[in-house]
Coordinates of C-alpha atoms in Angstrom, one line a residue:
X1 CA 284.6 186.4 30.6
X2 CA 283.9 182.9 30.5
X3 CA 280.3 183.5 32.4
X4 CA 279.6 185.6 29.5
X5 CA 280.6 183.2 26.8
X6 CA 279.0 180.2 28.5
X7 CA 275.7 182.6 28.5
X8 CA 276.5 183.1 25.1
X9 CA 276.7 179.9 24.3
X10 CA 273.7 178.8 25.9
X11 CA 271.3 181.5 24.2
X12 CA 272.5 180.6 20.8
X13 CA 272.2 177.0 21.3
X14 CA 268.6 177.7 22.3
X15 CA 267.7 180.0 19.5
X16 CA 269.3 177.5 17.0
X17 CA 267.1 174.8 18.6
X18 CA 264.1 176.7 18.7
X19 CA 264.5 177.4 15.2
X20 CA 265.6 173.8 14.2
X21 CA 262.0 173.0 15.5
X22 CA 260.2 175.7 14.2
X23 CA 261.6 174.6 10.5
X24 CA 261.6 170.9 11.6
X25 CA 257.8 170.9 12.0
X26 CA 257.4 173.3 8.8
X27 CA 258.5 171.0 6.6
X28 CA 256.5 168.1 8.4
X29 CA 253.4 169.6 7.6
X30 CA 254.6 171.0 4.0
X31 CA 255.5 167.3 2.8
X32 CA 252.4 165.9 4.4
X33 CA 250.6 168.2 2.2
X34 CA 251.9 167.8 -1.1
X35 CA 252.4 164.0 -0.5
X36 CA 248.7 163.5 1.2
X37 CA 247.0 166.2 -1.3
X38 CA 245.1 163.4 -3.6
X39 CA 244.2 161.5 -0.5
X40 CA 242.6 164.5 1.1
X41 CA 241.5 165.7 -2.1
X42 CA 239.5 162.6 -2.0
X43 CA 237.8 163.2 1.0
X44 CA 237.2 166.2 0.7
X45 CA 234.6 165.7 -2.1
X46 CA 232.3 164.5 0.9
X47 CA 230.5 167.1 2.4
X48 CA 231.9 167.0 6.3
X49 CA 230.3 168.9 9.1
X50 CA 233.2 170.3 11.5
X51 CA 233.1 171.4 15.3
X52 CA 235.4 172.6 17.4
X53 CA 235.4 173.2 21.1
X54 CA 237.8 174.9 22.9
X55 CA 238.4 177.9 26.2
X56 CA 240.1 178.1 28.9
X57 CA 241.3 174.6 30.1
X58 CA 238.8 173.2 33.1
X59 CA 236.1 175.2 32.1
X60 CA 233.6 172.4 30.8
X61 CA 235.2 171.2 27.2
X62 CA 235.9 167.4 27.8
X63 CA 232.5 167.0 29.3
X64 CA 231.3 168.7 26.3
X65 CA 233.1 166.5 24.0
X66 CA 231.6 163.5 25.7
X67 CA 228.5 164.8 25.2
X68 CA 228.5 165.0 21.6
X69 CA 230.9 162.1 21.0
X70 CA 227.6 159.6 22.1
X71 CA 225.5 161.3 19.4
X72 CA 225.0 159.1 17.0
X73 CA 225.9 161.5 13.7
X74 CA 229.3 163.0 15.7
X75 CA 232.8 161.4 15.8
X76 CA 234.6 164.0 18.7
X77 CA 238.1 162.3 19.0
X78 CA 240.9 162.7 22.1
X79 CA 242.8 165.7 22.2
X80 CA 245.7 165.8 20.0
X81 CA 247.8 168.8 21.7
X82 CA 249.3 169.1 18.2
X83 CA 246.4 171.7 16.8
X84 CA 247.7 174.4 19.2
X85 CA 251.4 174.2 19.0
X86 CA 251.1 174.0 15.2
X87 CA 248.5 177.1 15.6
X88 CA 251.2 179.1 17.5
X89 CA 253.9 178.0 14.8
X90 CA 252.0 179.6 12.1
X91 CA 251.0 182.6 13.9
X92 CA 254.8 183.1 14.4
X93 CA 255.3 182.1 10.4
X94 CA 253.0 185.0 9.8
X95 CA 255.0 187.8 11.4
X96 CA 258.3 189.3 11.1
X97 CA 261.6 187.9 9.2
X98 CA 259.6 184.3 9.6
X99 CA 257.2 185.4 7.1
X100 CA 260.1 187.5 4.4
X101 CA 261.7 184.4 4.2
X102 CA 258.9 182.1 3.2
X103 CA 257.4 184.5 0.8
X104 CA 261.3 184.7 -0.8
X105 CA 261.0 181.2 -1.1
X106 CA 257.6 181.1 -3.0
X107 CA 255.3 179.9 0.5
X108 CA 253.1 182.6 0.4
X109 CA 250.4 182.4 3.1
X110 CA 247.5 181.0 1.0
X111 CA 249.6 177.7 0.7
X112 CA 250.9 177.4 4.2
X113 CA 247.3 177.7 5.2
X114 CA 246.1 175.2 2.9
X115 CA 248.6 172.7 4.5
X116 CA 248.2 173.8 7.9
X117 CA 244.3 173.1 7.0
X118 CA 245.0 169.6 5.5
X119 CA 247.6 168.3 8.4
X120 CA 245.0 169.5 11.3
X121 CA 242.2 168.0 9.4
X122 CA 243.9 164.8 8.5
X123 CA 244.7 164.6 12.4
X124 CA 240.5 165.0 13.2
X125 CA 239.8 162.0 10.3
X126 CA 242.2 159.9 11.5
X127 CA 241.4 159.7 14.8
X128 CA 238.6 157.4 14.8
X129 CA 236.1 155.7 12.6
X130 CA 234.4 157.9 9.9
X131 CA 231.3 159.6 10.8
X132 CA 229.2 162.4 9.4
X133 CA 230.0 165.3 11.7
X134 CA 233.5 165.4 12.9
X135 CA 235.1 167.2 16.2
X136 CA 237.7 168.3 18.2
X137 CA 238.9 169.4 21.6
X138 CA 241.7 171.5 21.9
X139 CA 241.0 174.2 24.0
X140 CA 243.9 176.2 23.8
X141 CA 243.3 176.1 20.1
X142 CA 241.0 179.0 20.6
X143 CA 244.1 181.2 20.9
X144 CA 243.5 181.3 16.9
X145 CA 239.8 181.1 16.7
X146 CA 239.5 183.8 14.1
X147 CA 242.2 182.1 12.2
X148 CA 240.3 178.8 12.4
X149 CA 237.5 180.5 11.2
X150 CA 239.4 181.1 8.1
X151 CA 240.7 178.2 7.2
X152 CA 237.3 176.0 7.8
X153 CA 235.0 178.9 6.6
X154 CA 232.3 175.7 7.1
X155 CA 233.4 175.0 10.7
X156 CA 231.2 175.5 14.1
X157 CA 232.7 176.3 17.3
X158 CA 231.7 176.2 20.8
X159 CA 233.3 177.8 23.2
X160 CA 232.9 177.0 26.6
X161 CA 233.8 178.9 29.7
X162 CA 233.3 178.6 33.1
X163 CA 233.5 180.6 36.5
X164 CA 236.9 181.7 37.0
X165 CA 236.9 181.0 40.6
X166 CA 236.4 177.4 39.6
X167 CA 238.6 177.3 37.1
X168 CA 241.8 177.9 38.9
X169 CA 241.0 175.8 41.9
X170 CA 240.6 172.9 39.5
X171 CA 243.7 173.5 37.7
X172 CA 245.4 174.1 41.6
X173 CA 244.2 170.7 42.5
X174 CA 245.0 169.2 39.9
X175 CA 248.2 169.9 39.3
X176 CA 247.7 171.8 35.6
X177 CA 249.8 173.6 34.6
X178 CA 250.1 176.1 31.8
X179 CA 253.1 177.2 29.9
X180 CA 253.5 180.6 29.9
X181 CA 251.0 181.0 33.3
X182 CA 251.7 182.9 36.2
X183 CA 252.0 180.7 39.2
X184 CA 250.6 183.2 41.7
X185 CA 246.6 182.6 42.4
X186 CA 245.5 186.1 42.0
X187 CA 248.0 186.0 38.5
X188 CA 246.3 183.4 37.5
X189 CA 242.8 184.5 38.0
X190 CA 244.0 187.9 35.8
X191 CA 245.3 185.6 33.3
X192 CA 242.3 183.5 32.4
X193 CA 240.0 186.8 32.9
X194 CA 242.4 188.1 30.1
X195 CA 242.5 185.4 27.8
X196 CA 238.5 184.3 28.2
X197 CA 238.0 188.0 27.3
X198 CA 239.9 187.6 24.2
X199 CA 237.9 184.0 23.3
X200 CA 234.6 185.5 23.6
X201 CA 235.5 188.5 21.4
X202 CA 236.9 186.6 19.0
X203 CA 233.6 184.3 19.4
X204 CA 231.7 187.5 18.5
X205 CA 234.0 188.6 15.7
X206 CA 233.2 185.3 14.0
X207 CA 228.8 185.8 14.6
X208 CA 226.6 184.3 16.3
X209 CA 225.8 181.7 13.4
X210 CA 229.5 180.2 13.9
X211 CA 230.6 180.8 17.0
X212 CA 228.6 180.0 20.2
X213 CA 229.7 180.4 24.3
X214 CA 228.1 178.1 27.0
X215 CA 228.4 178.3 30.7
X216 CA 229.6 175.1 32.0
X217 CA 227.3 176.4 35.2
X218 CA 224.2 176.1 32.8
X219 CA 224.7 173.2 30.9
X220 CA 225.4 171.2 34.4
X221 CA 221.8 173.0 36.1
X222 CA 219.9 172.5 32.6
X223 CA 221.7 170.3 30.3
X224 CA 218.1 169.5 28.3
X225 CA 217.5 173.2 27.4
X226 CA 220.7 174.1 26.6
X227 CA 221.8 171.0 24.6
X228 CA 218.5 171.2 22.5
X229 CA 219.7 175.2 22.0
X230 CA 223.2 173.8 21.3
X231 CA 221.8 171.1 18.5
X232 CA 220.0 174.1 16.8
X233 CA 222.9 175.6 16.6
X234 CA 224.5 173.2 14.7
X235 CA 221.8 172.3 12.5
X236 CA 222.2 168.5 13.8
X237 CA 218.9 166.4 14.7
X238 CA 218.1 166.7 18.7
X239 CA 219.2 163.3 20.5
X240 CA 218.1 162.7 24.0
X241 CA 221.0 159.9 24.2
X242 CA 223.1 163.0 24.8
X243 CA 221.6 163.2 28.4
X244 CA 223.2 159.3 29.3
X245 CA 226.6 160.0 29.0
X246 CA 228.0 159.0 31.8
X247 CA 229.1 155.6 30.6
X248 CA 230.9 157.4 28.4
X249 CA 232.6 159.4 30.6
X250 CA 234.3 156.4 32.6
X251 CA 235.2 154.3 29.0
X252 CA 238.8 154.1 28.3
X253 CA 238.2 155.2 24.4
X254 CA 236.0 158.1 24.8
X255 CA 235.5 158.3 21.1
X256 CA 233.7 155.7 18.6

């Protein structure tokens, strides 16, 4: 009997702390919306380019943000691991009683996406000096691509993926892990087959003049050809400085 209370015990405690977080990080972004609102109203007026790059983690998207963080019109800042977590906590506010009891209490969706908008880009801004074309890399992000696409109906996103083979050797070696992952090799393989599948349909959902997928294989073998594709592709003047990155690379501040 006690086993069972101690269990009990133990599941409540965890649902009441998943919940305290859940409501703890609601209210974060709520009151950093209506106290930032002017601010952001502010810079908002200036037309901002946005990019995001995301996939499957090891498949190419820090190289890629080093490559466009030495152009000379792009800002791409670190990671901020917020973007996904609070990405996950709104697909969550979306569904079930979540979602009932925020409508009861007057959120409707249009203004929890406005401040879920104005916390992640306040997050991009403030991560380095102000530039032209902002970016970010958050690869797990992508879990919400079509979402994104909603709520920065101006954004550009590249996805990047990379052979799969690759990919989990790399995270094996290096230690990665990822929550919610299978630990078993040929569990993992079916795991990032699964969830690249889902990235590139939701790349295609969005078009072709938003959404664009690059082999890490090919940019490595032909980075001229397809960075000068990629610069098309976001309308942004062609910069062969983009090719000398590799100071970059080892710099301790990897944005501007």
């Amino acid at each position: 009997m006690r086993m069972i209370v101690r269990k009990s015990t133990k599941i409540a405690l965890r649902r009441t702390s998943s919940l305290y977080v859940i409501l703890l990080l609601f209210f974060i972004v709520l009151f950093y919306f209506f106290i930032t609102k002017r601010a952001m109203s502010s810079l908002s007026d200036k037309p901002r380019q946005i990019i995001f790059i995301g996939g499957y983690p090891r498949s190419g998207t820090t190289l890629m943000r080093v490559l466009l963080d030495v152009h000379p019109m792009i800002r791409c800042g670190p990671e901020t691991r917020v973007i996904p977590k609070l990405l996950n906590l709104r697909g969550q506010w979306g569904t079930g009683k979540e979602s009932e009891r925020l409508k009861a209490a007057g959120l409707y969706p249009d203004v929890i996406d406005s401040a879920v908008r104005s916390f992640i880009l306040s997050l991009i801004i403030n991560a380095g000096e102000t530039s032209p074309v902002l970016c970010n890399k958050d690869p797990l992000s992508f879990i919400h691509l079509e979402y994104m696409a909603k709520i920065f109906p101006d954004a550009k996103f590249i996805h990047m993926v990379r052979d799969g083979r690759a990919v989990i050797n790399s995270l094996v070696k290096r230690n990665v892990t990822i929550r919610g992952a299978p630990k078993e090799i040929d569990d993992r393989f079916l795991a990032w087959e699964i969830r690249v599948s889902q990235f590139i349909e939701a790349c295609n959902a969005i078009g072709s003049t938003r959404c664009m997928t690059i082999k890490y294989e090919s940019l490595v073998l032909q980075p001229t050809e397809v960075l000068q594709t990629l610069f098309k592709f976001l309308d942004l003047p062609w910069d062969p400085v983009v090719l000398h990155h590799e100071k970059a690379m080892n710099r301790n501040a990897l944005s501007k």
